[in-house]
Short mmCIF file of C-alpha atoms and ligand atoms in Angstrom, two decimals:
data_model
loop_
_atom_site.label_atom_id
_atom_site.label_comp_id
_atom_site.label_asym_id
_atom_site.label_seq_id
_atom_site.Cartn_x
_atom_site.Cartn_y
_atom_site.Cartn_z
CA MET A 296 -42.32 -28.17 -28.64
CA PRO A 297 -43.35 -31.30 -30.64
CA SER A 298 -43.68 -34.60 -28.79
CA LEU A 299 -40.46 -36.58 -28.78
CA LEU A 300 -40.46 -39.77 -30.81
CA VAL A 301 -37.87 -42.40 -31.65
CA ASP A 302 -37.74 -43.96 -35.11
CA SER A 303 -36.54 -47.34 -33.89
CA HIS A 304 -35.74 -48.65 -37.38
CA ALA A 305 -34.69 -46.54 -40.38
CA HIS A 306 -32.18 -47.47 -43.08
CA ILE A 307 -30.92 -43.93 -43.61
CA ASP A 308 -27.56 -45.35 -44.71
CA THR A 309 -29.08 -46.62 -47.98
CA PRO A 310 -28.21 -44.88 -51.28
CA ARG A 311 -31.76 -43.52 -51.58
CA PHE A 312 -30.75 -40.93 -48.99
CA ASN A 313 -27.48 -39.96 -50.68
CA VAL A 314 -28.89 -36.74 -52.10
CA ASP A 315 -30.40 -35.33 -48.90
CA ARG A 316 -29.41 -37.46 -45.90
CA GLU A 317 -28.45 -34.52 -43.68
CA ASP A 318 -31.68 -32.69 -44.50
CA VAL A 319 -33.71 -35.81 -43.70
CA ILE A 320 -32.04 -36.15 -40.30
CA SER A 321 -32.53 -32.45 -39.46
CA ALA A 322 -36.16 -32.43 -40.66
CA ALA A 323 -36.91 -35.36 -38.36
CA PHE A 324 -35.06 -33.77 -35.44
CA GLU A 325 -36.84 -30.44 -35.81
CA ALA A 326 -40.18 -32.28 -35.80
CA GLY A 327 -39.35 -34.03 -32.50
CA ILE A 328 -37.98 -37.33 -33.85
CA THR A 329 -34.80 -36.81 -31.90
CA ARG A 330 -33.40 -40.33 -32.11
CA ILE A 331 -33.06 -42.73 -35.04
CA VAL A 332 -31.80 -46.32 -34.93
CA ASP A 333 -30.20 -47.37 -38.23
CA PRO A 334 -29.75 -51.15 -38.45
CA GLY A 335 -27.13 -52.42 -40.88
CA CYS A 336 -28.08 -55.01 -43.50
CA ASP A 337 -24.60 -56.28 -44.35
CA LEU A 338 -21.02 -55.44 -43.40
CA ASP A 339 -20.79 -52.30 -45.55
CA SER A 340 -24.14 -50.89 -44.46
CA SER A 341 -23.37 -51.68 -40.80
CA ARG A 342 -20.12 -49.74 -41.17
CA PHE A 343 -21.92 -46.84 -42.79
CA ALA A 344 -24.63 -46.86 -40.11
CA LEU A 345 -21.87 -46.68 -37.48
CA SER A 346 -20.19 -43.77 -39.25
CA LEU A 347 -23.53 -41.92 -39.37
CA ALA A 348 -24.01 -42.56 -35.66
CA LYS A 349 -20.54 -41.17 -34.95
CA ALA A 350 -21.31 -38.09 -37.04
CA HIS A 351 -24.64 -37.52 -35.21
CA PRO A 352 -23.94 -38.39 -31.58
CA GLY A 353 -27.04 -38.84 -29.46
CA ILE A 354 -29.29 -38.62 -32.52
CA VAL A 355 -28.38 -41.53 -34.82
CA PHE A 356 -27.54 -44.95 -33.37
CA ALA A 357 -26.42 -48.05 -35.25
CA GLY A 358 -27.16 -51.75 -35.35
CA VAL A 359 -24.73 -54.23 -36.89
CA GLY A 360 -26.00 -57.28 -38.70
CA THR A 361 -26.78 -59.13 -41.90
CA HIS A 362 -30.34 -59.00 -43.26
CA PRO A 363 -31.81 -62.36 -44.33
CA HIS A 364 -31.91 -61.09 -47.94
CA ASP A 365 -28.12 -60.81 -47.72
CA ALA A 366 -27.56 -63.99 -45.70
CA THR A 367 -25.18 -65.44 -48.31
CA THR A 368 -22.75 -62.54 -47.66
CA TYR A 369 -22.32 -63.55 -44.01
CA SER A 370 -19.15 -65.38 -42.92
CA ASP A 371 -17.22 -65.94 -39.70
CA GLU A 372 -14.96 -63.09 -40.77
CA VAL A 373 -17.94 -60.75 -41.10
CA GLY A 374 -19.05 -61.91 -37.66
CA THR A 375 -15.65 -60.96 -36.25
CA TYR A 376 -16.01 -57.44 -37.63
CA TYR A 377 -19.47 -57.15 -36.08
CA ARG A 378 -18.03 -58.25 -32.75
CA GLU A 379 -15.39 -55.48 -32.91
CA MET A 380 -17.95 -52.88 -33.97
CA ALA A 381 -20.33 -53.90 -31.20
CA LEU A 382 -17.81 -52.49 -28.70
CA GLU A 383 -18.39 -48.97 -30.03
CA PRO A 384 -20.80 -46.99 -27.83
CA GLU A 385 -22.81 -45.88 -30.88
CA VAL A 386 -23.74 -49.50 -31.66
CA VAL A 387 -26.91 -50.11 -29.65
CA ALA A 388 -28.19 -53.36 -31.22
CA ILE A 389 -27.29 -56.51 -33.11
CA GLY A 390 -29.31 -56.53 -36.30
CA GLU A 391 -31.05 -56.55 -38.34
CA PHE A 392 -31.09 -60.27 -38.92
CA GLY A 393 -33.83 -62.85 -39.21
CA LEU A 394 -35.67 -65.06 -41.67
CA ASP A 395 -37.56 -63.86 -44.75
CA TYR A 396 -39.44 -66.62 -46.58
CA PHE A 397 -41.63 -64.11 -48.40
CA ARG A 398 -39.01 -62.92 -50.83
CA MET A 399 -36.60 -65.82 -50.21
CA LEU A 400 -33.63 -63.92 -51.64
CA SER A 401 -31.26 -66.29 -49.82
CA PRO A 402 -31.84 -70.06 -49.49
CA ARG A 403 -33.81 -71.08 -46.40
CA ASP A 404 -31.03 -73.27 -44.94
CA VAL A 405 -28.49 -70.44 -45.29
CA GLN A 406 -30.87 -68.03 -43.57
CA ARG A 407 -31.39 -70.47 -40.73
CA ALA A 408 -27.66 -71.11 -40.32
CA VAL A 409 -26.90 -67.38 -40.27
CA PHE A 410 -29.60 -66.72 -37.67
CA CYS A 411 -27.63 -68.27 -34.81
CA ALA A 412 -24.41 -66.21 -34.70
CA PRO A 413 -26.04 -62.84 -33.98
CA LEU A 414 -28.03 -64.35 -31.11
CA GLN A 415 -24.77 -65.42 -29.52
CA LEU A 416 -23.16 -62.06 -30.24
CA ALA A 417 -26.09 -60.19 -28.68
CA ARG A 418 -25.78 -62.35 -25.60
CA ASP A 419 -22.01 -61.90 -25.35
CA CYS A 420 -22.26 -58.11 -25.77
CA ASP A 421 -25.44 -57.73 -23.75
CA LEU A 422 -27.09 -55.85 -26.62
CA PRO A 423 -30.69 -56.13 -27.84
CA CYS A 424 -31.50 -57.88 -31.14
CA ILE A 425 -33.43 -56.44 -34.07
CA ILE A 426 -35.22 -59.40 -35.63
CA HIS A 427 -36.78 -59.50 -39.11
CA VAL A 428 -39.61 -62.00 -39.54
CA ARG A 429 -41.54 -62.34 -42.80
CA ASP A 430 -43.60 -65.47 -43.48
CA SER A 431 -41.18 -67.27 -41.20
CA HIS A 432 -42.83 -67.01 -37.79
CA ASP A 433 -42.73 -70.71 -36.85
CA ASP A 434 -39.04 -71.12 -37.70
CA VAL A 435 -38.08 -67.95 -35.81
CA ILE A 436 -40.00 -69.05 -32.73
CA GLU A 437 -38.43 -72.52 -32.93
CA LEU A 438 -34.90 -71.08 -33.15
CA LEU A 439 -35.57 -68.60 -30.35
CA HIS A 440 -36.85 -71.38 -28.11
CA ALA A 441 -33.61 -73.25 -28.76
CA LEU A 442 -31.18 -70.35 -28.59
CA GLY A 443 -32.90 -67.15 -27.57
CA GLN A 444 -33.75 -67.55 -23.90
CA GLY A 445 -33.03 -64.42 -21.91
CA LEU A 446 -32.45 -62.27 -24.99
CA ARG A 447 -33.64 -58.68 -25.26
CA GLY A 448 -34.78 -57.15 -28.50
CA VAL A 449 -37.56 -56.38 -30.92
CA PHE A 450 -39.53 -58.07 -33.67
CA HIS A 451 -39.26 -55.17 -36.08
CA CYS A 452 -42.14 -54.26 -38.40
CA PHE A 453 -44.26 -56.94 -36.81
CA SER A 454 -46.58 -58.43 -39.44
CA GLY A 455 -48.24 -61.42 -37.78
CA ASN A 456 -51.61 -62.14 -36.19
CA VAL A 457 -52.69 -62.11 -32.55
CA ALA A 458 -51.70 -65.74 -31.85
CA GLN A 459 -48.26 -65.14 -33.35
CA ALA A 460 -47.88 -61.92 -31.36
CA GLU A 461 -48.63 -63.83 -28.18
CA GLU A 462 -45.93 -66.39 -29.03
CA CYS A 463 -43.47 -63.55 -29.58
CA LEU A 464 -44.43 -61.75 -26.39
CA ALA A 465 -43.94 -64.97 -24.42
CA PHE A 466 -40.25 -64.05 -24.64
CA ASN A 467 -40.16 -61.50 -21.84
CA GLY A 468 -37.27 -59.44 -23.17
CA LEU A 469 -38.74 -58.96 -26.65
CA MET A 470 -40.96 -56.16 -27.93
CA LEU A 471 -43.13 -55.64 -31.03
CA SER A 472 -42.47 -52.71 -33.33
CA PHE A 473 -45.10 -51.23 -35.64
CA ALA A 474 -44.44 -49.57 -38.98
CA GLY A 475 -46.37 -48.33 -42.03
CA PRO A 476 -48.45 -51.52 -42.46
CA LEU A 477 -50.33 -50.54 -39.27
CA THR A 478 -51.84 -47.66 -41.25
CA ARG A 479 -53.08 -49.94 -44.06
CA GLN A 480 -56.29 -51.91 -44.35
CA GLY A 481 -56.70 -55.65 -44.38
CA ASN A 482 -54.37 -57.02 -41.74
CA ALA A 483 -54.56 -58.11 -38.10
CA LEU A 484 -52.19 -55.40 -36.90
CA PRO A 485 -54.76 -53.09 -35.28
CA GLU A 486 -55.90 -55.99 -33.13
CA VAL A 487 -52.31 -56.85 -32.21
CA ALA A 488 -51.55 -53.20 -31.48
CA ARG A 489 -54.59 -52.97 -29.21
CA LEU A 490 -53.62 -56.03 -27.16
CA ALA A 491 -49.83 -55.67 -26.84
CA PRO A 492 -48.67 -54.52 -23.40
CA LEU A 493 -47.86 -50.81 -23.40
CA ASP A 494 -44.34 -51.36 -22.13
CA ARG A 495 -43.52 -53.72 -25.04
CA ILE A 496 -44.31 -51.62 -28.14
CA LEU A 497 -42.16 -49.45 -30.41
CA VAL A 498 -42.74 -47.40 -33.54
CA GLU A 499 -40.54 -47.26 -36.62
CA THR A 500 -40.58 -46.33 -40.29
CA ASP A 501 -38.31 -49.01 -41.85
CA SER A 502 -37.31 -46.17 -44.18
CA PRO A 503 -36.97 -45.96 -47.13
CA TYR A 504 -39.68 -48.65 -47.39
CA LEU A 505 -43.32 -48.90 -46.24
CA VAL A 506 -44.58 -45.31 -46.53
CA PRO A 507 -47.54 -44.90 -44.13
CA GLN A 508 -50.96 -44.24 -45.62
CA PRO A 509 -52.35 -41.87 -46.75
CA LEU A 510 -48.99 -40.29 -47.63
CA LEU A 511 -48.13 -40.40 -51.31
CA ALA A 512 -44.37 -40.05 -50.92
CA LYS A 513 -42.34 -42.59 -52.88
CA ARG A 514 -39.70 -42.82 -50.16
CA ASN A 515 -40.33 -43.23 -46.47
CA GLU A 516 -38.22 -41.20 -44.01
CA PRO A 517 -37.93 -40.90 -40.21
CA LEU A 518 -40.15 -37.79 -40.14
CA PHE A 519 -43.11 -39.99 -41.09
CA VAL A 520 -42.89 -42.11 -37.92
CA LYS A 521 -45.38 -39.71 -36.40
CA HIS A 522 -48.07 -41.15 -38.71
CA VAL A 523 -47.45 -44.61 -37.27
CA ALA A 524 -47.63 -43.20 -33.73
CA GLU A 525 -50.85 -41.35 -34.60
CA LYS A 526 -52.44 -44.56 -35.85
CA LEU A 527 -51.31 -46.40 -32.74
CA ALA A 528 -52.83 -43.68 -30.54
CA GLU A 529 -56.10 -43.90 -32.46
CA ILE A 530 -56.24 -47.71 -32.17
CA ARG A 531 -55.49 -47.64 -28.44
CA ASP A 532 -57.74 -44.66 -27.82
CA MET A 533 -54.90 -42.74 -26.22
CA ALA A 534 -53.57 -39.24 -26.69
CA PHE A 535 -50.78 -38.91 -29.23
CA GLU A 536 -48.51 -37.41 -26.55
CA GLU A 537 -49.05 -40.44 -24.34
CA ILE A 538 -48.16 -42.91 -27.12
CA ALA A 539 -45.13 -40.80 -27.97
CA GLN A 540 -44.01 -40.84 -24.36
CA VAL A 541 -44.54 -44.58 -23.89
CA THR A 542 -42.87 -45.72 -27.13
CA THR A 543 -39.98 -43.32 -26.62
CA ALA A 544 -39.41 -44.58 -23.09
CA ASN A 545 -39.51 -48.18 -24.37
CA ALA A 546 -36.96 -47.46 -27.10
CA ILE A 547 -34.66 -45.62 -24.69
CA ARG A 548 -34.85 -48.52 -22.24
CA LEU A 549 -34.38 -51.27 -24.85
CA PHE A 550 -31.52 -49.68 -26.78
CA GLY A 551 -29.98 -47.69 -23.94
CA LEU A 552 -30.44 -44.34 -25.71
CA GLY A 553 -30.36 -42.29 -22.51
CA GLY A 554 -27.95 -39.57 -21.60
CA PHE A 555 -29.22 -37.18 -24.22
CA THR A 556 -31.77 -34.43 -23.85
CA ARG A 557 -32.85 -32.12 -26.53
ZN1 LIG B 662 -35.15 -53.10 -41.89
#
C-alpha cells in the first residue's frame, strides 16, 4: 500500500479541472493521497470547494475565503456567507486569504483591510487559517502581531528565508507548508525545510499551479504532492515513509481530518 499523504492545498475547484476532476481525485486517492484540502479563493470558489467536499466525504475538505488577488470582491455580505458555510463539517479552514504584493492584483490598502475579517472568523469558529504571503512578509507579521495571537493555521506555499520562517514559527499555532518551489533551485527553502520543527510542516501542491521539478506537466495536480514530500525527505535525510507519516499527522491535527481510514 502506498504511504498516505495529504495535499494540504489544492485548487481542484478551478476550471482547469473541469474536464477530468473526478479522475484527478481518484488518481490521487489510489496513489495514497487520501485527503485533499481545497481552499476557496472567492465566494463562488468557496461554494464549489464545499460542494466538492460534500461529494467526496472524508477525501476532499474545503476552506472558505477570499484570495488577496480577489480582495476587491470581498464585502461584509460575503463574510456573512463564509460564516454560515464555516458551520458545515466539511469546512476545515478559513482561507485562503493573505497579502500578495508580488502580483498586486488588488490595491495594498484593500488587501490589508480584507485581511482582518477572516482572522476574526477563524477565531470565532475555532478553525485554522490558510494564509497566503507573497512579498508581503513584514505586513503579514505586523497584522498577526496585532490580531493573530492564539490563532492556528498555516503559511501556505512558504516562500521566505530562514529569518522570516523564524518570525512565522514564533506564532506557536502556525505551521509552514512546502510546495513545488522546494524542488527548484535558487531559493532558501531547503534551508528553511531543514530547520523547521517536524511537528510544524505540511506538504501541498497549490494545484493547478507550481508543478514540481523535474515534471514537465503543464498543470499541477494532487498526485504530484509526493514529489514535494520526496524532496523534503531528501533535504531532511529521512525516509519518505517517515516524512509522509509526519506531514499527514500534522495535517490531520491542524485541520481536524480524523475519523477516516482508508
Ligand atoms: Zn492557493
